[in-house]
Tab-separated table of C-alpha atoms in Angstrom:
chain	number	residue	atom	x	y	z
A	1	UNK	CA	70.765	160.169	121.290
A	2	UNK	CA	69.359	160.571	118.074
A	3	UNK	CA	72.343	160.388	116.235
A	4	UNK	CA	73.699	157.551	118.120
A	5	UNK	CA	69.936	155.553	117.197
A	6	UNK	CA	70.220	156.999	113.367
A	7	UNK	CA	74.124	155.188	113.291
A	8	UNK	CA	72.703	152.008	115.177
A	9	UNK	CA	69.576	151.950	112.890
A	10	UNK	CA	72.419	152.198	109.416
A	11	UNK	CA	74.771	149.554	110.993
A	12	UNK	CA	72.008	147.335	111.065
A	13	UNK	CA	70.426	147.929	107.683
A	14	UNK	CA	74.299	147.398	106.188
A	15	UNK	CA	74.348	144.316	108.236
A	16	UNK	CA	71.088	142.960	106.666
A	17	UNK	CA	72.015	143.619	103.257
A	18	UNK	CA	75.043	141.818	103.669
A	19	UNK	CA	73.314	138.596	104.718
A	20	UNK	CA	74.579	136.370	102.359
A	21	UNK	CA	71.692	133.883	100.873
A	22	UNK	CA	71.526	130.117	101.266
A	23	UNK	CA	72.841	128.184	98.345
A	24	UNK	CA	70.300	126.682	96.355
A	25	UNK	CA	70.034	122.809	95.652
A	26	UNK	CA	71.820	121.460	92.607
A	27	UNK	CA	70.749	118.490	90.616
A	28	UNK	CA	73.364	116.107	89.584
A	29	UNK	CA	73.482	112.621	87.843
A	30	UNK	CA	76.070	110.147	89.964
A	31	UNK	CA	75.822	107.735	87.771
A	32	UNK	CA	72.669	105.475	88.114
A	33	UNK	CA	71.582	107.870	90.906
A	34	UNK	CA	69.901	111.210	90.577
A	35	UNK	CA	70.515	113.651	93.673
A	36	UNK	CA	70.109	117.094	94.764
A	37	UNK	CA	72.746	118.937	96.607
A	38	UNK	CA	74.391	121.976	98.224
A	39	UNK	CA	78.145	121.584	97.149
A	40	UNK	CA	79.934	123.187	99.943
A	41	UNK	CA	80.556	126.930	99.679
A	42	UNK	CA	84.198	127.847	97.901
A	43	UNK	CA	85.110	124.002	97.130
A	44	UNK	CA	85.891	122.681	93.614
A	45	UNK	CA	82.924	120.254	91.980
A	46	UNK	CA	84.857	118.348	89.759
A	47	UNK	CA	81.900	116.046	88.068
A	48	UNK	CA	83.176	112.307	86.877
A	49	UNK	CA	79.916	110.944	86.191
A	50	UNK	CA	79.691	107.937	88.686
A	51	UNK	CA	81.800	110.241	91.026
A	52	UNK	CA	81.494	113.717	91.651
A	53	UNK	CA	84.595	114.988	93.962
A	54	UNK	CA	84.402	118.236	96.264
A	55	UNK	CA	87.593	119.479	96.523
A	56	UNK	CA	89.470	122.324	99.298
A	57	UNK	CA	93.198	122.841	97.424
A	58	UNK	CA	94.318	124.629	100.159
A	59	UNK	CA	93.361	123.026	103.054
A	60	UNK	CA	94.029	119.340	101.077
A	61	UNK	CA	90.650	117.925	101.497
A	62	UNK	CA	88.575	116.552	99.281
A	63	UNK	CA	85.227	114.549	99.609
A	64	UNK	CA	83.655	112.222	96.568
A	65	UNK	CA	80.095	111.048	95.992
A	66	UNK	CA	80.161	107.555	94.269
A	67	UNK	CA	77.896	105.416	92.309
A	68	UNK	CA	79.610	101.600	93.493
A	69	UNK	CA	77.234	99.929	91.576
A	70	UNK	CA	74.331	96.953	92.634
A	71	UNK	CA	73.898	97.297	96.184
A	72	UNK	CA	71.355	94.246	97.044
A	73	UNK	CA	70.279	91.537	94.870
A	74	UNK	CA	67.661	93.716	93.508
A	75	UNK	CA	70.090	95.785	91.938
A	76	UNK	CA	72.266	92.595	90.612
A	77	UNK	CA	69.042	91.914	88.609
A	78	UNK	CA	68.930	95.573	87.600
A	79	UNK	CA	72.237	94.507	85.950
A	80	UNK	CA	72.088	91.212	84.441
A	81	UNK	CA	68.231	92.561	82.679
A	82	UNK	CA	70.254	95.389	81.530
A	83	UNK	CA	72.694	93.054	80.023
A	84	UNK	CA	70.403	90.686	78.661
A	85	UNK	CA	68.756	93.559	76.493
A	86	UNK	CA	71.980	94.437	74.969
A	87	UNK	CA	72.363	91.069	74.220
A	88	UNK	CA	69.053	90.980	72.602
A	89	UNK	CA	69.952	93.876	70.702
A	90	UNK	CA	72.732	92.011	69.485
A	91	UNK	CA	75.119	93.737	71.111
A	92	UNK	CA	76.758	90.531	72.419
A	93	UNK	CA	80.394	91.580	72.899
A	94	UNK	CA	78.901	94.966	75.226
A	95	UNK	CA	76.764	92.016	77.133
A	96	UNK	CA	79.361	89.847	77.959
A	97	UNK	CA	81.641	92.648	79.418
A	98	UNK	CA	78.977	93.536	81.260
A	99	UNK	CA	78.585	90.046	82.731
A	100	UNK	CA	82.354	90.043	83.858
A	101	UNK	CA	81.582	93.498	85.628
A	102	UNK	CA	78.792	91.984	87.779
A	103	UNK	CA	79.730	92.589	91.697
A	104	UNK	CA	77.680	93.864	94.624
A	105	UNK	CA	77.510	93.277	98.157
A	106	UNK	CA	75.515	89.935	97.978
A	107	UNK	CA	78.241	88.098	95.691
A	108	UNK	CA	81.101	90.145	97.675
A	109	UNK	CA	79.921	88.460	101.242
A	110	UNK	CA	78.316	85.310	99.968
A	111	UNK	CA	80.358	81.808	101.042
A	112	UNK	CA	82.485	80.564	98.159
A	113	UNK	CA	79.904	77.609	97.220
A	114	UNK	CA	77.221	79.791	97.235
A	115	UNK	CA	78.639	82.173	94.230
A	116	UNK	CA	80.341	79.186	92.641
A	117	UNK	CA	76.812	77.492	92.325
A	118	UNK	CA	75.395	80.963	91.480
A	119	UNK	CA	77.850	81.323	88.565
A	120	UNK	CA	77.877	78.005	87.286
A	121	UNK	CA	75.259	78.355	84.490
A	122	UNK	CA	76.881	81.559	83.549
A	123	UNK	CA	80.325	79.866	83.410
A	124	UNK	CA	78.866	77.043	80.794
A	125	UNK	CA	77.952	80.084	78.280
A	126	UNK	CA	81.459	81.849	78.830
A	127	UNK	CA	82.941	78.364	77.743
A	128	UNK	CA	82.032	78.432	74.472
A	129	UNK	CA	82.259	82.229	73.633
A	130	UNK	CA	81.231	83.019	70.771
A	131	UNK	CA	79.687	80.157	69.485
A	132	UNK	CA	77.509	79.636	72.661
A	133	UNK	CA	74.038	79.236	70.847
A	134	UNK	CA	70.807	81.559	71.913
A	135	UNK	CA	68.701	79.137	74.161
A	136	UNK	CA	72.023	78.294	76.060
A	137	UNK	CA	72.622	82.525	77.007
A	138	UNK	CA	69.196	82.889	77.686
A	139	UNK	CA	69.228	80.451	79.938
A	140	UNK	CA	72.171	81.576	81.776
A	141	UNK	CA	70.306	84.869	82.078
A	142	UNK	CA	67.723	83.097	83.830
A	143	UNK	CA	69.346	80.763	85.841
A	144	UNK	CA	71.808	83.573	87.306
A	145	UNK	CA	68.559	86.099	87.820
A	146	UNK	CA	67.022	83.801	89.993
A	147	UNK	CA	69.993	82.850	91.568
A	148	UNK	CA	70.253	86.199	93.081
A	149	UNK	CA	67.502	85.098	95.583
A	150	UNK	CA	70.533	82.054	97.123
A	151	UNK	CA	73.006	84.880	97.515
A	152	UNK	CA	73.616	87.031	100.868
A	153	UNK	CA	70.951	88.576	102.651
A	154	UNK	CA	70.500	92.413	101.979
A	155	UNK	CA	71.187	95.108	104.761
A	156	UNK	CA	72.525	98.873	104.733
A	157	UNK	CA	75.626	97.662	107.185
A	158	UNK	CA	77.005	94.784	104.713
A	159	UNK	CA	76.470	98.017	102.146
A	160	UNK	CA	78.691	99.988	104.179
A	161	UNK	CA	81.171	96.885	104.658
A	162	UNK	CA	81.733	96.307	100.990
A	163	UNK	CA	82.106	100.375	99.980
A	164	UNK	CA	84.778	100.374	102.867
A	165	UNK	CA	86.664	97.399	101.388
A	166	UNK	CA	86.345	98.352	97.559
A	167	UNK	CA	87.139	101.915	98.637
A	168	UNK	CA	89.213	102.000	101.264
A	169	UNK	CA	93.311	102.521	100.050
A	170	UNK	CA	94.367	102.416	103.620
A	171	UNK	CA	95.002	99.059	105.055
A	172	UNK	CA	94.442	98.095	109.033
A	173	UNK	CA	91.806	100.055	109.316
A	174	UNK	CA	88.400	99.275	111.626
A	175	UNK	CA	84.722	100.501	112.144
A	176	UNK	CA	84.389	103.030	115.125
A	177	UNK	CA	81.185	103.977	114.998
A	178	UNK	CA	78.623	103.248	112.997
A	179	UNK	CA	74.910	104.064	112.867
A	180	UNK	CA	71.603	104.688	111.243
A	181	UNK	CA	70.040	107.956	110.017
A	182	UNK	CA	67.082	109.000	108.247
A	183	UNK	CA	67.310	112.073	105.636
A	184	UNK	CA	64.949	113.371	103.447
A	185	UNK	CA	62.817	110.211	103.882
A	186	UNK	CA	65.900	108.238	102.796
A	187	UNK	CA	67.687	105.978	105.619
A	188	UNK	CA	71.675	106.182	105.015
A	189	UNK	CA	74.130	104.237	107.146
A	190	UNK	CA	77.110	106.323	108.387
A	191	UNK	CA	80.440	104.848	109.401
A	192	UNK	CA	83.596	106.095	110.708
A	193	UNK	CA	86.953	103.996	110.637
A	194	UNK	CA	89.973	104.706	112.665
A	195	UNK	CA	93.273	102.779	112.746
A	196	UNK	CA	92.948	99.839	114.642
A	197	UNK	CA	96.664	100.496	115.850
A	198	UNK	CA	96.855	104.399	116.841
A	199	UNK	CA	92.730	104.633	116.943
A	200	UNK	CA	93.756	108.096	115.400
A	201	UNK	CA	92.550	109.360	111.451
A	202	UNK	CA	88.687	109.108	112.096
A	203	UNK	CA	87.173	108.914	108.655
A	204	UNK	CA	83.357	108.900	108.130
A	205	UNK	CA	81.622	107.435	105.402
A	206	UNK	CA	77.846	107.099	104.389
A	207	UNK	CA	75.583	104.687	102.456
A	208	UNK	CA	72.186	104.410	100.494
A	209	UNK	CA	70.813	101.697	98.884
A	210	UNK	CA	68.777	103.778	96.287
A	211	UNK	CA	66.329	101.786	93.976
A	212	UNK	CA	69.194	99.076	94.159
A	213	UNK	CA	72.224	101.093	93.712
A	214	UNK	CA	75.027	102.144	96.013
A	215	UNK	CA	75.431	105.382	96.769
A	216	UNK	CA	78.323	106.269	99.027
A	217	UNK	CA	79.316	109.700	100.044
A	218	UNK	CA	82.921	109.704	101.685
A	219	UNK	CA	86.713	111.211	103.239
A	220	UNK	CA	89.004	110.999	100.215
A	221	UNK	CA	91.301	113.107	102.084
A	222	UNK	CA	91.379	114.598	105.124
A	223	UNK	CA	89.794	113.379	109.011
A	224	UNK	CA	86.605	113.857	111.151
A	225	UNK	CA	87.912	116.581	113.082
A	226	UNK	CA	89.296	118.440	109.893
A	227	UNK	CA	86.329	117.716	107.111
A	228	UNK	CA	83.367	116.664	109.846
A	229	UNK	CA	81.631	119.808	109.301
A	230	UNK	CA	81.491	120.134	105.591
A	231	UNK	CA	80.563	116.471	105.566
A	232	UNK	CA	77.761	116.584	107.676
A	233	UNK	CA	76.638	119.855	105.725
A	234	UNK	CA	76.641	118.007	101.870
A	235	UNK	CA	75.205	114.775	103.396
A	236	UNK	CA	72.326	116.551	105.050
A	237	UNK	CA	71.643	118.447	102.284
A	238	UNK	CA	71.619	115.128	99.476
A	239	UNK	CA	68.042	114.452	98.144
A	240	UNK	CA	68.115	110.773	96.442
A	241	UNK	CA	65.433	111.446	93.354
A	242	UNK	CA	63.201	108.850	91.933
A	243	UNK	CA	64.652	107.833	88.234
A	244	UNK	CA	61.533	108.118	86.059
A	245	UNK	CA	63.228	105.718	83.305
A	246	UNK	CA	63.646	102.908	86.394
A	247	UNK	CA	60.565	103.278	87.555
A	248	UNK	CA	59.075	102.824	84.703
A	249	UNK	CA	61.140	99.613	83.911
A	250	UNK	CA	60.320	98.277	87.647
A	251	UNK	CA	56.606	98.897	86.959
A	252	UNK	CA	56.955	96.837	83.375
A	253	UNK	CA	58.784	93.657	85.095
């Protein structure tokens, strides 16, 4: 008996120092987002900058974690005060590109009167290029930043609606399922699309507006029933941080 206890007592002690320990958070920059995360155990990280992709070669699945840009109209002004300063740094050429990069949910779903009066002052200063004088981009600046206030009414949904249609390389698809969750304080929005033929290929995708930005976690390759797991596992364990830098620009507005 003793010697059976002894070997029972060893088998558990091995067993206990084999106990692999949780992975530890990792922060990452995803562009205008700062996160924490637990990339999933024996997958690639390839980092991007605005995307960072998690990728299984053998089992051909891969997962990405985006940046898509302005998410509400807070974020759009975000963007056109970011151009403006390089603009007034002189860096008109940088500002303008900018300008012609400009998208988000708000101008994506807006009616097409609403964003042709929103870009009409803007459209007066692209006219004449180069040789558009100071007061006249300044006031474009202004007229488009409080234009942002006439454009489409915010909301996580129209969020997920827009990274499905900028994202999505698979046409005739449809929303599922879709819902609300809270994590870490943060409330994401998580859809799943199907063909809206076969109702077959479930993908899942998931959504935060963070401090005006778009952060989208989502199925590159591979289904629900294949990649549901590890998706649910790296979207559980994302941690949105504040950006000290915005904050502090918010706070100076």
């Amino acid at each position: 008996m003793a010697a059976v206890l002894a070997g029972c007592a060893a088998t558990i002690a091995l067993s206990a120092g084999c106990v692999s320990t949780p992975a530890q958070p990792q922060a990452i920059r995803v562009g205008h987002h700062r996160v924490r995360l637990v990339p999933p155990p024996g997958w690639e990280h390839l980092d991007h900058g605005r995307e960072q992709l998690f990728r299984n070669r053998e089992a051909e699945l891969s997962l990405s974690l985006a940046d898509l840009g302005p998410s509400s109209r807070a974020g759009l002004v975000r963007e056109l005060e970011a151009a403006r300063r390089l603009w007034l740094e002189g860096r008109r050429k940088d500002a303008f590109a900018r300008m012609r990069e400009l998208h988000g949910p708000p101008l994506a779903f807006a009616p097409s009167e609403v964003r042709a009066k929103f870009w009409g002052p803007w459209n007066e200063v692209v006219y004449f290029g180069d040789h558009a004088d100071s007061a006249a981009v300044g006031h474009g600046f202004d007229a488009l930043i409080e234009g942002t206030a006439t454009l489409a009414p915010d909301s996580l949904e129209m969020m997920a609606a827009y990274a499905i249609m900028t994202t999505e390389d698979v046409p005739g698809r449809e929303i599922a399922r879709q819902e609300r969750r809270i994590l870490h304080g943060a409330t994401w929005v998580v859809v799943d699309t199907w063909s809206r033929v076969s109702h077959l290929d479930r993908r899942r995708l998931a959504c935060l507006d963070d401090a005006g930005y778009l952060l989208a976690l989502r199925m590159e390759h591979g289904s629900v029933d294949r990649a549901g797991l590890v998706f649910e596992a790296l979207l559980g364990s994302i941690d949105a941080e504040p950006d000290t830098a915005l904050t502090l620009s918010a706070a100076t507005r």
